[in-house]
Every structure is written in structure tokens, then in C-alpha cells.
CSV table of C-alpha atoms in Angstrom, one decimal:
chain,number,residue,atom,x,y,z
A,1,MET,CA,0.0,0.0,0.0
A,2,SER,CA,1.5,3.3,-1.0
A,3,GLY,CA,0.5,6.7,-2.2
A,4,GLY,CA,2.0,10.0,-3.1
A,5,ALA,CA,5.6,11.1,-2.8
A,6,GLY,CA,7.3,10.7,0.5
A,7,PRO,CA,10.8,11.3,1.9
A,8,VAL,CA,13.3,10.3,-0.8
A,9,ALA,CA,15.2,7.1,-0.5
A,10,GLY,CA,18.9,7.2,0.1
A,11,ARG,CA,20.8,10.2,1.5
A,12,ARG,CA,19.0,12.9,-0.4
A,13,ARG,CA,16.9,15.2,1.8
A,14,ALA,CA,14.5,18.1,1.3
A,15,ALA,CA,12.7,20.3,3.8
A,16,ARG,CA,9.5,19.4,5.6
A,17,ARG,CA,9.8,15.6,5.3
A,18,ALA,CA,8.9,13.1,8.0
A,19,VAL,CA,9.2,9.4,8.7
A,20,VAL,CA,6.6,7.8,11.0
A,21,ILE,CA,7.7,4.5,12.4
A,22,GLY,CA,4.7,2.4,13.3
A,23,GLY,CA,1.3,2.0,11.6
A,24,GLY,CA,-0.9,1.6,14.6
A,25,ILE,CA,-3.6,4.1,15.6
A,26,ALA,CA,-1.0,6.5,17.0
A,27,GLY,CA,1.2,6.3,13.9
A,28,THR,CA,-1.7,6.6,11.5
A,29,THR,CA,-2.9,9.7,13.4
A,30,ALA,CA,0.5,11.3,13.3
A,31,ALA,CA,1.0,10.6,9.6
A,32,LEU,CA,-2.4,12.1,8.6
A,33,ALA,CA,-1.8,15.2,10.8
A,34,LEU,CA,1.6,15.7,9.3
A,35,ALA,CA,0.3,15.3,5.8
A,36,ASP,CA,-2.6,17.6,6.4
A,37,ALA,CA,0.0,20.3,7.5
A,38,GLY,CA,1.8,19.9,4.2
A,39,VAL,CA,4.6,17.6,5.3
A,40,GLN,CA,5.7,14.8,3.0
A,41,VAL,CA,5.4,11.6,5.0
A,42,VAL,CA,6.5,8.0,4.7
A,43,LEU,CA,4.9,5.6,7.2
A,44,VAL,CA,6.9,2.4,8.0
A,45,GLU,CA,5.1,-0.6,9.5
A,46,GLY,CA,6.6,-4.0,10.2
A,47,ARG,CA,3.4,-5.9,9.9
A,48,PRO,CA,1.5,-6.6,6.6
A,49,ARG,CA,-1.3,-4.4,7.8
A,50,LEU,CA,-2.2,-1.2,9.5
A,51,GLY,CA,-4.0,-0.8,12.8
A,52,GLY,CA,-1.5,-2.1,15.4
A,53,LEU,CA,-3.5,-4.2,17.9
A,54,ALA,CA,-6.8,-3.2,16.4
A,55,PHE,CA,-6.9,-5.7,13.5
A,56,SER,CA,-8.9,-8.5,11.9
A,57,PHE,CA,-8.0,-11.8,10.2
A,58,ARG,CA,-9.9,-14.5,8.3
A,59,ARG,CA,-10.4,-17.9,10.0
A,60,PRO,CA,-12.0,-21.1,8.7
A,61,SER,CA,-14.8,-22.4,10.9
A,62,PRO,CA,-17.5,-25.1,10.7
A,63,VAL,CA,-20.0,-22.4,9.8
A,64,GLY,CA,-17.8,-21.0,7.0
A,65,GLU,CA,-14.9,-18.5,7.0
A,66,LEU,CA,-15.2,-15.9,9.7
A,67,THR,CA,-13.7,-12.4,9.9
A,68,VAL,CA,-12.3,-12.3,13.4
A,69,ASP,CA,-11.1,-9.3,15.4
A,70,ASN,CA,-8.1,-9.9,17.6
A,71,GLY,CA,-10.0,-8.3,20.5
A,72,HIS,CA,-13.2,-6.3,21.1
A,73,HIS,CA,-12.4,-2.5,21.2
A,74,VAL,CA,-14.9,-0.1,22.8
A,75,TYR,CA,-14.7,3.6,23.1
A,76,LEU,CA,-16.8,6.3,24.8
A,77,ARG,CA,-18.5,9.5,23.6
A,78,CYS,CA,-15.9,11.5,25.6
A,79,CYS,CA,-13.2,10.0,23.4
A,80,THR,CA,-13.3,13.1,21.2
A,81,ALA,CA,-9.9,12.6,19.6
A,82,TYR,CA,-10.7,9.0,18.5
A,83,ARG,CA,-14.1,10.1,17.2
A,84,GLY,CA,-12.2,12.8,15.2
A,85,LEU,CA,-10.0,10.1,13.7
A,86,LEU,CA,-13.0,8.1,12.7
A,87,ASP,CA,-14.4,11.2,10.9
A,88,ARG,CA,-11.0,11.8,9.3
A,89,ILE,CA,-10.8,8.3,7.8
A,90,GLY,CA,-14.5,8.2,6.8
A,91,ALA,CA,-15.3,5.4,9.2
A,92,ALA,CA,-17.7,7.1,11.8
A,93,GLU,CA,-20.7,5.2,10.5
A,94,LEU,CA,-18.8,1.9,11.0
A,95,ALA,CA,-18.5,2.4,14.8
A,96,PRO,CA,-21.6,4.2,16.0
A,97,LEU,CA,-22.3,5.3,19.6
A,98,GLN,CA,-25.3,4.3,21.7
A,99,LYS,CA,-27.9,7.0,21.9
A,100,ARG,CA,-27.7,6.8,25.6
A,101,LEU,CA,-25.5,4.6,28.0
A,102,ASP,CA,-27.3,1.3,28.7
A,103,ILE,CA,-25.3,-1.6,30.1
A,104,PRO,CA,-27.2,-4.8,31.0
A,105,VAL,CA,-25.4,-6.4,34.0
A,106,VAL,CA,-26.1,-10.1,34.7
A,107,ASP,CA,-25.3,-11.6,38.1
A,108,ALA,CA,-24.5,-15.3,37.3
A,109,GLU,CA,-24.7,-16.2,41.0
A,110,HIS,CA,-28.1,-14.8,41.8
A,111,ARG,CA,-29.5,-15.1,38.2
A,112,ARG,CA,-30.8,-11.6,38.0
A,113,VAL,CA,-30.3,-8.7,35.6
A,114,SER,CA,-29.9,-5.0,36.3
A,115,ARG,CA,-29.0,-2.1,34.0
A,116,LEU,CA,-26.7,0.9,34.2
A,117,ARG,CA,-28.5,3.6,32.3
A,118,ARG,CA,-28.3,7.3,32.1
A,119,THR,CA,-30.9,10.0,31.6
A,120,ALA,CA,-30.5,13.5,30.1
A,121,LEU,CA,-30.4,15.1,33.6
A,122,PRO,CA,-27.2,17.0,34.5
A,123,VAL,CA,-24.2,15.3,36.2
A,124,PRO,CA,-24.4,13.6,38.7
A,125,LEU,CA,-28.2,13.2,38.5
A,126,HIS,CA,-27.9,11.5,35.1
A,127,LEU,CA,-27.0,8.2,36.9
A,128,ALA,CA,-28.9,8.7,40.1
A,129,GLY,CA,-32.0,6.8,39.0
A,130,SER,CA,-30.1,3.9,37.6
A,131,LEU,CA,-27.9,3.6,40.7
A,132,ALA,CA,-31.1,3.7,42.9
A,133,ARG,CA,-32.5,0.7,41.1
A,134,TYR,CA,-29.2,-1.2,40.8
A,135,ARG,CA,-30.2,-4.5,42.3
A,136,HIS,CA,-26.7,-5.9,42.5
A,137,LEU,CA,-25.9,-3.7,45.5
A,138,SER,CA,-27.7,-3.1,48.8
A,139,LEU,CA,-29.3,0.2,49.6
A,140,ARG,CA,-26.4,1.0,51.9
A,141,GLU,CA,-23.9,0.1,49.3
A,142,ARG,CA,-25.6,2.3,46.7
A,143,LEU,CA,-25.5,5.2,49.1
A,144,SER,CA,-21.8,4.7,49.7
A,145,VAL,CA,-21.2,4.7,46.0
A,146,GLY,CA,-22.7,8.1,45.7
A,147,ARG,CA,-20.5,9.5,48.4
A,148,ALA,CA,-17.4,7.9,46.9
A,149,ALA,CA,-18.2,9.2,43.4
A,150,LEU,CA,-18.6,12.8,44.8
A,151,ALA,CA,-15.2,12.4,46.5
A,152,LEU,CA,-13.6,11.0,43.3
A,153,GLY,CA,-14.9,14.0,41.4
A,154,ARG,CA,-13.2,16.4,43.8
A,155,LEU,CA,-9.7,14.9,43.2
A,156,ASP,CA,-7.1,17.1,41.5
A,157,LEU,CA,-5.9,15.1,38.5
A,158,ASP,CA,-2.7,17.3,38.5
A,159,ASP,CA,-1.7,16.1,41.9
A,160,PRO,CA,1.3,13.7,41.4
A,161,GLU,CA,0.5,12.0,44.8
A,162,LEU,CA,-2.6,10.3,43.2
A,163,ASP,CA,-0.3,8.2,41.0
A,164,ARG,CA,1.4,6.7,44.1
A,165,VAL,CA,-1.8,5.3,45.5
A,166,ASP,CA,-3.7,2.2,44.3
A,167,PHE,CA,-7.4,2.7,43.6
A,168,ALA,CA,-8.6,-0.1,45.9
A,169,SER,CA,-7.0,1.4,48.9
A,170,TRP,CA,-8.7,4.7,48.2
A,171,LEU,CA,-12.0,3.0,47.7
A,172,ARG,CA,-11.7,1.0,51.0
A,173,ALA,CA,-10.9,4.2,52.9
A,174,ARG,CA,-14.3,5.6,51.6
A,175,GLY,CA,-16.4,2.7,52.7
A,176,GLN,CA,-16.5,0.7,49.5
A,177,SER,CA,-17.2,-3.0,50.1
A,178,GLU,CA,-15.6,-5.8,48.1
A,179,ARG,CA,-19.0,-6.4,46.5
A,180,THR,CA,-19.3,-2.7,45.5
A,181,VAL,CA,-15.8,-2.7,44.0
A,182,GLU,CA,-16.7,-5.8,41.9
A,183,ALA,CA,-20.2,-4.8,40.9
A,184,LEU,CA,-19.5,-1.2,39.9
A,185,TRP,CA,-15.9,0.2,40.2
A,186,ASP,CA,-14.2,-2.8,38.6
A,187,LEU,CA,-17.0,-3.3,36.2
A,188,VAL,CA,-15.9,-0.1,34.5
A,189,GLY,CA,-12.3,0.1,35.7
A,190,VAL,CA,-11.1,-3.3,34.4
A,191,ALA,CA,-12.4,-2.6,30.9
A,192,THR,CA,-10.9,0.9,30.7
A,193,LEU,CA,-7.7,0.5,32.7
A,194,ASN,CA,-7.0,-3.2,31.9
A,195,ALA,CA,-6.3,-3.5,35.7
A,196,ARG,CA,-8.3,-4.3,38.8
A,197,ALA,CA,-8.7,-1.7,41.5
A,198,HIS,CA,-5.9,-3.1,43.6
A,199,GLN,CA,-3.5,-3.0,40.6
A,200,ALA,CA,-4.5,0.4,39.3
A,201,SER,CA,-3.1,3.9,39.8
A,202,LEU,CA,-5.6,6.2,41.5
A,203,ALA,CA,-4.6,8.9,39.1
A,204,LEU,CA,-5.6,6.9,36.1
A,205,ALA,CA,-8.8,5.6,37.7
A,206,ALA,CA,-9.8,9.1,38.8
A,207,MET,CA,-9.2,10.4,35.2
A,208,VAL,CA,-11.4,7.6,33.8
A,209,PHE,CA,-14.3,8.2,36.2
A,210,GLN,CA,-14.1,12.0,36.2
A,211,THR,CA,-14.0,12.1,32.4
A,212,GLY,CA,-16.4,9.3,31.6
A,213,LEU,CA,-19.0,9.5,34.3
A,214,LEU,CA,-18.7,12.9,36.0
A,215,SER,CA,-18.0,15.4,33.1
A,216,ASP,CA,-21.1,15.3,30.9
A,217,PRO,CA,-24.3,13.2,30.9
A,218,GLY,CA,-23.4,11.5,27.6
A,219,ALA,CA,-19.7,11.1,28.2
A,220,ALA,CA,-19.9,7.3,28.9
A,221,ASP,CA,-22.2,6.3,26.0
A,222,LEU,CA,-20.5,3.3,24.4
A,223,GLY,CA,-19.4,2.9,20.8
A,224,TRP,CA,-17.8,0.0,19.0
A,225,ALA,CA,-17.2,-1.2,15.4
A,226,ARG,CA,-20.1,-3.0,13.8
A,227,THR,CA,-17.8,-4.2,11.1
A,228,PRO,CA,-14.4,-5.9,11.4
A,229,LEU,CA,-11.7,-3.7,12.9
A,230,GLY,CA,-9.6,-4.2,9.9
A,231,GLU,CA,-12.1,-2.4,7.8
A,232,VAL,CA,-11.8,0.6,10.0
A,233,HIS,CA,-8.1,0.8,10.9
A,234,HIS,CA,-6.5,-0.8,7.9
A,235,THR,CA,-8.8,-0.4,4.9
A,236,ARG,CA,-10.4,3.0,5.6
A,237,ALA,CA,-7.2,4.3,7.3
A,238,GLY,CA,-5.1,3.2,4.4
A,239,ALA,CA,-7.3,4.9,1.9
A,240,ALA,CA,-7.2,8.1,3.9
A,241,LEU,CA,-3.4,7.9,4.1
A,242,GLU,CA,-3.1,7.3,0.4
A,243,ALA,CA,-5.5,10.2,-0.4
A,244,ALA,CA,-3.4,12.5,1.9
A,245,GLY,CA,-0.2,11.6,-0.1
A,246,VAL,CA,1.4,9.4,2.6
A,247,ARG,CA,3.6,6.6,1.3
A,248,VAL,CA,2.9,3.5,3.4
A,249,LEU,CA,5.6,0.8,3.5
A,250,LEU,CA,4.2,-2.4,5.0
A,251,GLN,CA,6.3,-5.4,6.1
A,252,THR,CA,9.2,-2.9,6.5
A,253,ARG,CA,11.1,-2.6,9.7
A,254,ALA,CA,13.2,0.4,10.9
A,255,VAL,CA,16.6,-0.8,11.8
A,256,GLU,CA,17.8,2.4,13.6
A,257,ILE,CA,17.5,6.1,13.6
A,258,ARG,CA,20.8,7.8,12.7
A,259,ARG,CA,21.7,11.4,12.9
A,260,THR,CA,23.4,12.7,9.7
A,261,GLY,CA,23.4,16.5,10.5
A,262,GLU,CA,22.3,19.0,13.1
A,263,ASP,CA,18.6,18.5,12.2
A,264,ASP,CA,18.9,15.6,9.7
A,265,TRP,CA,17.8,12.0,10.4
A,266,CYS,CA,18.1,8.8,8.4
A,267,VAL,CA,16.3,5.5,9.0
A,268,PRO,CA,17.8,2.4,7.4
A,269,LEU,CA,15.1,-0.2,6.6
A,270,ASP,CA,14.8,-4.0,6.7
A,271,VAL,CA,12.3,-4.8,4.0
A,272,LYS,CA,10.7,-8.3,4.1
A,273,HIS,CA,9.5,-8.2,0.5
A,274,GLY,CA,11.2,-6.1,-2.2
A,275,ARG,CA,13.0,-2.9,-1.7
A,276,ALA,CA,11.9,0.3,0.0
A,277,ALA,CA,10.5,3.5,-1.6
A,278,GLY,CA,10.1,2.1,-5.1
A,279,GLY,CA,13.4,0.3,-5.5
A,280,GLY,CA,15.9,2.9,-4.1
A,281,ASP,CA,18.4,2.4,-1.3
A,282,GLU,CA,16.8,0.9,1.8
A,283,GLU,CA,17.1,4.1,3.8
A,284,LEU,CA,14.8,7.1,4.4
A,285,CYS,CA,16.1,10.5,5.3
A,286,ALA,CA,14.0,13.4,6.7
A,287,ASP,CA,13.8,16.4,9.0
A,288,THR,CA,11.7,14.7,11.6
A,289,VAL,CA,10.9,11.2,12.8
A,290,VAL,CA,7.9,10.2,14.8
A,291,LEU,CA,8.4,6.9,16.7
A,292,ALA,CA,5.0,5.4,17.2
A,293,VAL,CA,5.9,1.9,18.5
A,294,PRO,CA,5.7,0.0,21.8
A,295,GLN,CA,8.0,1.2,24.6
A,296,GLU,CA,10.4,-1.7,24.2
A,297,GLU,CA,11.0,-1.0,20.6
A,298,ALA,CA,11.2,2.7,21.2
A,299,HIS,CA,13.9,2.0,23.7
A,300,ARG,CA,15.8,0.0,21.1
A,301,LEU,CA,15.4,2.7,18.3
A,302,LEU,CA,15.8,5.9,20.2
A,303,PRO,CA,19.2,7.6,19.5
A,304,GLU,CA,21.4,8.4,22.5
A,305,GLY,CA,20.4,11.6,24.2
A,306,ALA,CA,16.7,11.4,23.2
A,307,VAL,CA,15.5,10.7,26.7
A,308,GLU,CA,17.3,11.4,30.0
A,309,HIS,CA,16.6,8.0,31.6
A,310,PRO,CA,16.0,5.5,28.7
A,311,GLU,CA,15.8,2.6,31.2
A,312,ARG,CA,12.5,4.1,32.5
A,313,LEU,CA,10.8,3.1,29.2
A,314,LEU,CA,11.5,-0.6,30.1
A,315,GLY,CA,10.0,0.1,33.5
A,316,ILE,CA,6.6,0.6,31.9
A,317,GLY,CA,5.1,-2.8,32.3
A,318,THR,CA,2.4,-4.4,30.1
A,319,ALA,CA,-0.9,-6.1,30.8
A,320,PRO,CA,-2.6,-8.9,28.8
A,321,ILE,CA,-6.1,-9.2,27.3
A,322,LEU,CA,-7.7,-12.5,26.4
A,323,ASN,CA,-10.6,-13.1,24.0
A,324,ALA,CA,-12.5,-16.3,23.9
A,325,HIS,CA,-14.6,-16.8,20.7
A,326,VAL,CA,-17.6,-19.2,20.8
A,327,VAL,CA,-19.9,-20.1,17.9
A,328,TYR,CA,-23.2,-21.6,18.8
A,329,ASP,CA,-25.7,-23.4,16.5
A,330,ARG,CA,-28.5,-21.0,17.6
A,331,PRO,CA,-28.9,-17.5,19.2
A,332,VAL,CA,-28.2,-17.5,22.9
A,333,LEU,CA,-27.6,-13.8,23.6
A,334,ARG,CA,-30.7,-11.6,23.0
A,335,GLN,CA,-28.9,-8.3,23.1
A,336,PRO,CA,-25.8,-6.8,21.6
A,337,PHE,CA,-23.7,-7.3,24.7
A,338,LEU,CA,-23.7,-7.8,28.4
A,339,ALA,CA,-21.4,-7.3,31.4
A,340,ALA,CA,-21.2,-10.1,34.0
A,341,LEU,CA,-20.9,-10.3,37.8
A,342,GLY,CA,-20.3,-13.4,40.0
A,343,SER,CA,-18.5,-15.0,37.1
A,344,SER,CA,-15.0,-15.1,35.7
A,345,VAL,CA,-16.6,-13.8,32.4
A,346,GLN,CA,-16.4,-10.0,32.2
A,347,TRP,CA,-18.0,-8.8,29.0
A,348,VAL,CA,-19.8,-10.8,26.2
A,349,PHE,CA,-20.4,-9.3,22.7
A,350,ASP,CA,-22.4,-10.5,19.7
A,351,ARG,CA,-20.2,-10.4,16.7
A,352,THR,CA,-22.3,-12.6,14.4
A,353,GLU,CA,-23.1,-10.0,11.7
A,354,ALA,CA,-19.7,-8.3,11.9
A,355,SER,CA,-17.9,-11.6,11.3
A,356,GLY,CA,-19.9,-12.3,8.1
A,357,MET,CA,-21.4,-15.4,9.6
A,358,THR,CA,-24.7,-16.6,8.0
A,359,GLY,CA,-27.2,-19.1,9.0
A,360,GLU,CA,-29.1,-19.7,12.3
A,361,GLY,CA,-26.1,-19.7,14.7
A,362,GLN,CA,-24.5,-17.0,16.8
A,363,TYR,CA,-20.9,-15.9,17.3
A,364,LEU,CA,-20.0,-14.5,20.7
A,365,VAL,CA,-16.8,-13.0,22.0
A,366,LEU,CA,-15.8,-12.9,25.6
A,367,SER,CA,-13.5,-9.9,26.3
A,368,GLN,CA,-11.3,-10.6,29.3
A,369,SER,CA,-9.1,-7.7,30.5
A,370,ALA,CA,-6.4,-8.0,33.1
A,371,ALA,CA,-6.2,-11.6,32.1
A,372,GLN,CA,-2.9,-12.6,33.8
A,373,ASP,CA,-4.4,-15.8,35.2
A,374,GLY,CA,-5.6,-17.2,31.9
A,375,ILE,CA,-3.4,-15.7,29.2
A,376,ASP,CA,-1.1,-18.7,29.0
A,377,GLN,CA,-3.7,-21.5,29.6
A,378,PRO,CA,-4.3,-24.0,26.7
A,379,VAL,CA,-7.4,-23.6,24.6
A,380,ALA,CA,-8.8,-26.9,26.0
A,381,ALA,CA,-8.6,-25.6,29.6
A,382,LEU,CA,-10.2,-22.3,28.7
A,383,ARG,CA,-13.0,-24.0,26.8
A,384,LYS,CA,-13.6,-26.2,29.8
A,385,HIS,CA,-13.7,-23.2,32.1
A,386,TYR,CA,-15.7,-20.6,30.0
A,387,LEU,CA,-18.5,-22.7,28.5
A,388,PRO,CA,-20.1,-23.5,31.8
A,389,GLU,CA,-19.8,-19.9,32.8
A,390,LEU,CA,-21.6,-18.9,29.7
A,391,GLU,CA,-24.4,-21.4,30.6
A,392,ARG,CA,-24.7,-19.7,34.0
A,393,LEU,CA,-25.1,-16.3,32.3
A,394,LEU,CA,-27.2,-17.3,29.3
A,395,PRO,CA,-29.8,-20.0,30.0
A,396,ASP,CA,-30.3,-20.6,26.2
A,397,ALA,CA,-26.7,-21.7,25.9
A,398,ARG,CA,-27.5,-24.8,28.0
A,399,GLU,CA,-29.4,-26.4,25.1
A,400,ALA,CA,-27.2,-25.0,22.3
A,401,GLU,CA,-24.4,-26.9,20.5
A,402,VAL,CA,-20.9,-25.3,20.5
A,403,LEU,CA,-19.7,-25.4,16.9
A,404,ASP,CA,-16.4,-23.7,17.4
A,405,PHE,CA,-14.3,-22.4,20.2
A,406,PHE,CA,-11.0,-20.6,19.8
A,407,VAL,CA,-8.9,-18.0,21.6
A,408,THR,CA,-7.0,-14.8,20.7
A,409,ARG,CA,-4.3,-13.5,23.1
A,410,GLU,CA,-2.5,-10.2,23.4
A,411,ARG,CA,0.1,-10.7,26.1
A,412,THR,CA,1.2,-7.1,25.9
A,413,ALA,CA,-2.1,-5.5,25.0
A,414,THR,CA,-1.6,-2.3,27.0
A,415,PHE,CA,0.8,-0.7,29.4
A,416,ALA,CA,0.2,-1.7,33.0
A,417,ALA,CA,-1.8,1.1,34.8
A,418,VAL,CA,0.0,0.4,38.1
A,419,PRO,CA,0.7,3.1,40.7
A,420,GLY,CA,3.8,5.0,39.7
A,421,VAL,CA,3.5,4.4,36.0
A,422,ASN,CA,2.7,8.1,35.1
A,423,GLY,CA,6.1,9.1,36.4
A,424,LEU,CA,7.7,6.7,33.8
A,425,ARG,CA,5.7,7.8,30.8
A,426,PRO,CA,7.7,10.2,28.5
A,427,ALA,CA,6.4,13.3,26.8
A,428,THR,CA,6.2,13.4,23.0
A,429,ALA,CA,9.1,15.8,22.8
A,430,THR,CA,12.6,14.3,23.3
A,431,GLY,CA,16.0,15.8,23.9
A,432,LEU,CA,16.8,15.6,20.2
A,433,PRO,CA,15.3,18.1,17.7
A,434,GLY,CA,13.2,16.3,15.2
A,435,ILE,CA,12.6,13.1,17.2
A,436,HIS,CA,9.1,12.7,18.7
A,437,LEU,CA,7.4,9.8,20.5
A,438,ALA,CA,3.8,8.6,20.1
A,439,GLY,CA,1.8,5.8,21.5
A,440,ALA,CA,-0.8,5.3,24.2
A,441,TRP,CA,2.0,4.5,26.7
A,442,THR,CA,3.4,8.1,26.4
A,443,ASP,CA,2.3,10.9,28.7
A,444,THR,CA,-1.2,11.6,27.4
A,445,GLY,CA,-3.0,11.8,30.7
A,446,TRP,CA,-5.2,8.9,29.5
A,447,PRO,CA,-4.9,5.1,30.2
A,448,ALA,CA,-4.0,2.7,27.4
A,449,THR,CA,-7.0,3.4,25.1
A,450,MET,CA,-7.5,4.2,21.5
A,451,GLU,CA,-8.2,7.7,22.6
A,452,GLY,CA,-4.8,8.0,24.2
A,453,ALA,CA,-3.2,6.6,21.1
A,454,VAL,CA,-4.9,9.3,18.9
A,455,ARG,CA,-4.0,12.1,21.3
A,456,SER,CA,-0.4,11.0,21.3
A,457,GLY,CA,-0.2,10.9,17.5
A,458,THR,CA,-1.8,14.4,17.3
A,459,ALA,CA,0.6,15.8,19.9
A,460,ALA,CA,3.7,14.4,18.1
A,461,ALA,CA,2.5,15.8,14.8
A,462,ARG,CA,1.8,19.2,16.3
A,463,ALA,CA,5.2,19.3,17.9
A,464,ALA,CA,6.9,18.3,14.7
A,465,VAL,CA,5.1,20.8,12.6
A,466,ALA,CA,5.8,23.6,15.0
A,467,ARG,CA,9.5,22.8,14.9
A,468,LEU,CA,9.5,22.5,11.1
A,469,ALA,CA,7.8,25.9,10.8
A,470,ARG,CA,10.7,27.6,12.6
A,471,PRO,CA,13.4,29.1,10.4
A,472,ALA,CA,16.5,27.0,10.1
A,473,HIS,CA,18.6,30.0,11.4
A,474,PRO,CA,17.5,32.9,13.6
A,475,PRO,CA,17.2,36.2,11.8
A,476,LEU,CA,20.2,38.5,12.0
A,477,ALA,CA,19.9,41.1,14.7
A,478,VAL,CA,20.6,44.7,13.7
A,479,ARG,CA,22.8,46.3,16.4
A,480,ARG,CA,22.9,50.1,16.6
A,481,PRO,CA,26.6,51.1,16.5
A,482,ALA,CA,27.9,53.0,19.4
A,483,ASP,CA,29.8,55.5,17.2
A,484,PRO,CA,27.4,57.7,15.3
A,485,GLN,CA,30.1,58.1,12.6
A,486,GLN,CA,29.6,54.4,11.7
A,487,GLU,CA,26.0,55.0,10.8
A,488,ALA,CA,26.8,55.9,7.2
A,489,ALA,CA,28.7,52.6,6.8
A,490,ILE,CA,25.7,50.5,7.7
């Protein structure tokens, strides 16, 4: 996939040229923003596709070939930057939002359903009615949630001390029971932070709840792709990049970033198939480089002097996400999705239509965040564990036949949102002119979400464009001579 002219191959160089390393959501965003600002861009991606960890693949199945997402990605109405990216690549209609937040929550242990819904009332009244009717908590627990939410809303997100405290300790100090944490705080927090309350930084948890639940009545309305993720973040994104004049080199790996002048950078390439940039030397040179790759690869590629303590990048841990895929011979889930309590299952989504599956069956995906306990278990063990759990949650599944069961795993799906992580996350600017960082793991203020990835790519592009707009040399200062007789000589 390629389009338009980009930074020339070899050692030639012209002004306002950029190389973006990494074709995930952050890299795609950065490349589009740079191109929109008039910069000539080459985007280099080691995989045969765009989208990073938001991708799809084809898989044979007893019901025919399925289009499978590696994981189920959800965003919120408050994710304004990600929504802007969807608009930019012409994919907003592929990932619509709910009209109003509505989450069916099923308690497998007590076999009852309650819903988290919002109204159009102002914050915090928009959730008051739903919380009052939330049958999974006692009246006393519901009242305690309201008090804790108000306290959470008063926290100063700029206070660095919040990042040194775990969310569970803060909740316990405000009277939150284990059941309250499971039935409400972790219900939201695990899905957005990829961490349970005892593992999560209070700073990141407070940011999620303040922004998603306490900023605007509609902020937490859910959105997700109704088509395969590959259609959104590879096909549509690729078409937008091509239209913007960005040259995209897939299956091409950056070997290093080498400085060739005060503000000049060259990126030697390792090309899996063919040669880079239309058959030239396998090297790209430009004014600026945006490094939009995971933290471990950034650590490998960053030139010396780019960050003050490069070892801190390796201190940013990762957290896994597991997805179990189940195909039944008949419908067993009567709604688009549900959240679960009293079960090891977290969220269940209907992906039948999105997968291209036809016939009378149904294809469900179990999205399991913070999946440290199950990420390395064999498929047979996961099948033995999760199918009975689904039968507890979905009575119709007890009579249905399982036609297919498989698993997708992302062992390093996100950065670990543990206490102290914000102090390790670097800014987009580095200590070297022309080198910028992007990725959800950088210092965006957000947890590891698609929104954070887009914000990082936008920030990197803005910083790069601002630097490129500055003159190469400062204007000469005119100094008034001390001797008036020298005036005539000037």
C-alpha cells in the first residue's frame, strides 16, 4: 500500500519531510496530521497491515470462513480525539455510539439482571435513578457509591500523589465493600484500565471516572465497530493515508534512527519483500521522525540523548487481554452485549453480523481484560472453564451446541496502569530536535486506550510541525553602533 511522494530514499533530503515508524492508531494519526500540514510523509510498518493491535483476520470455521477481530475494542462518547480520527478516515458510520448509555449487567450467582442507564439530567443526577435501582448492590452500598463518586470528582488530577496510591485502597478508605468494587468500580475500571482496582493507579482511575461519568451526561455512552476492525483501521485508514499523499511501507522494519546532521535523520530499513521506496536504497532521510511503536521497541530505536533516563521506558510494564470466541448453533444472547458479575466472564459481545457469519447460529466474543491468570492457559482448559460460565449467564446456551471455540491473546495489550506508571511515561518531545514519541503509553494523561493513542499521535505531529515551521537559522539582529560616525557605513 503506497500513495504519493514521501521522503526520498537514500541520502537525499528536502525540507518538511517526515518518517513515521509504526502504523498503529498513533502512527496513522501522526502521519495524517503531518500530511494535512503539508509535510511529505513515509509511514513504515513491520506488519503486513495497519491498525496495530486493532486488527482482523480470516479464519476457517465449521460455519464458514469468519472475519475475526483480535479483540473487542470499545470507546466512549468522551473520546473526542478518537471520534475525530473516525471522521477523518471516513469510518464514523462503521463504529456508532449508543444513543444513551445502557449496560445490561447479569449476576450469574443470583441469576438476575440490572441495568446501568443514564438520563438526560445534568451530572451527577444522570445516573442517580439507575444507581437507585441497581439490584446488585444493597441500599447501603448504593448510598456509599454516591458519596465515593462525589469524593472522586473532587480529586485534583494534576496532583502527582494520586499516582502513588492504588485505587482499591482509596475506595476502601471511603467505605466501599468488596461487592461494591466488583459490581461497579471494577465493572468499569477493568475494561478501561486493563487492571483491577488493587492494581490500578488512583490517578488513572480518577481520570477515567471523572471524564467518563462525571463530566457530561453522555460522556460514557458506548461505541464499537459494527464491522471488522480491519475495515476501520486498515482499509479506511489506508485509503485516507493514500489520499493524503502518505507513502505506506508495510512489512518494513526500521533498523535504527541515525543522525546525519544537526537536524537531519536517516532511517535504514529492513524490507521483508522487495525494496523500500520504489526500489531505491533501503534508507529514508527526513527532517523529523515520529516513533509510534511500543515502549520496548522505542527503547531500542531511540538515539542516545533522546530521553534522559531511557531505562525508564523498560520500567513501563504491560498487561494482557484474552478473548474467547464461541460459535453456537443458535442464538443464545438476546442483546448486543452484556457485562457479568459473579463469574470469571467479564463482557460478552455478539459479533455474528460483523464476522460475516450466515445461518441460524450466533458468534460471541468474551472480552477478558487484566487476564494474567488465563493468558497462557491452553485452549482446551479455557474451553472447559468458560463454556459452563456462559451457561450460567445465558440459559439458552445450555441447550445449544458449540460449533467452534478458539482464543486470541494479546500478552502485551496495554501498558500496566499500576501506581507510579505516570512518572515513567515520557512526553512526546525528546531531547533531540526532530525526534518525537507517540503511543498510548506516552504521557497523554489517559490510560492505554484508542483515545490515548490518537491524542499521542496528534501531539507528536503538532510538535513536529511547530518545529519545522521555525526558520533554520535565527534572523540576523541589527545592532545600533555606538559610534554615530559608523551610521553611514551600515
